[in-house]
Amino acid sequence: YKSLNYFQHLLKRRPNDAKIYLGIGRCYHGLSNLADGRSYYMKALELCAEDGKEDQILKGKLCSSLLRAHHDDSDFEKALAF
């Protein structure tokens, strides 16, 4: 999966970039590896919280991706609790 390799390479250079974690999460989600996808989405959300910048669009994308991963995993309780 070329995009996963691309994002992992970028992550080595910019380990605190939430957008890269979002990209990796989406790659894993696309590969049906929902657990890893959710893990990267959560890390991206943590970085957004630490950053102090108000990037509402990125946070919206992360929340949407995380909810979709819970839905695709049929984990509706976690989706609703989130």
XYZ file of C-alpha atoms in Angstrom, residues 8 33 49 55 65:
5
model
C 5.000 6.318 7.583
C -7.350 -2.891 9.903
C -5.538 18.847 21.868
C -8.097 23.461 13.714
C -13.110 8.952 10.618
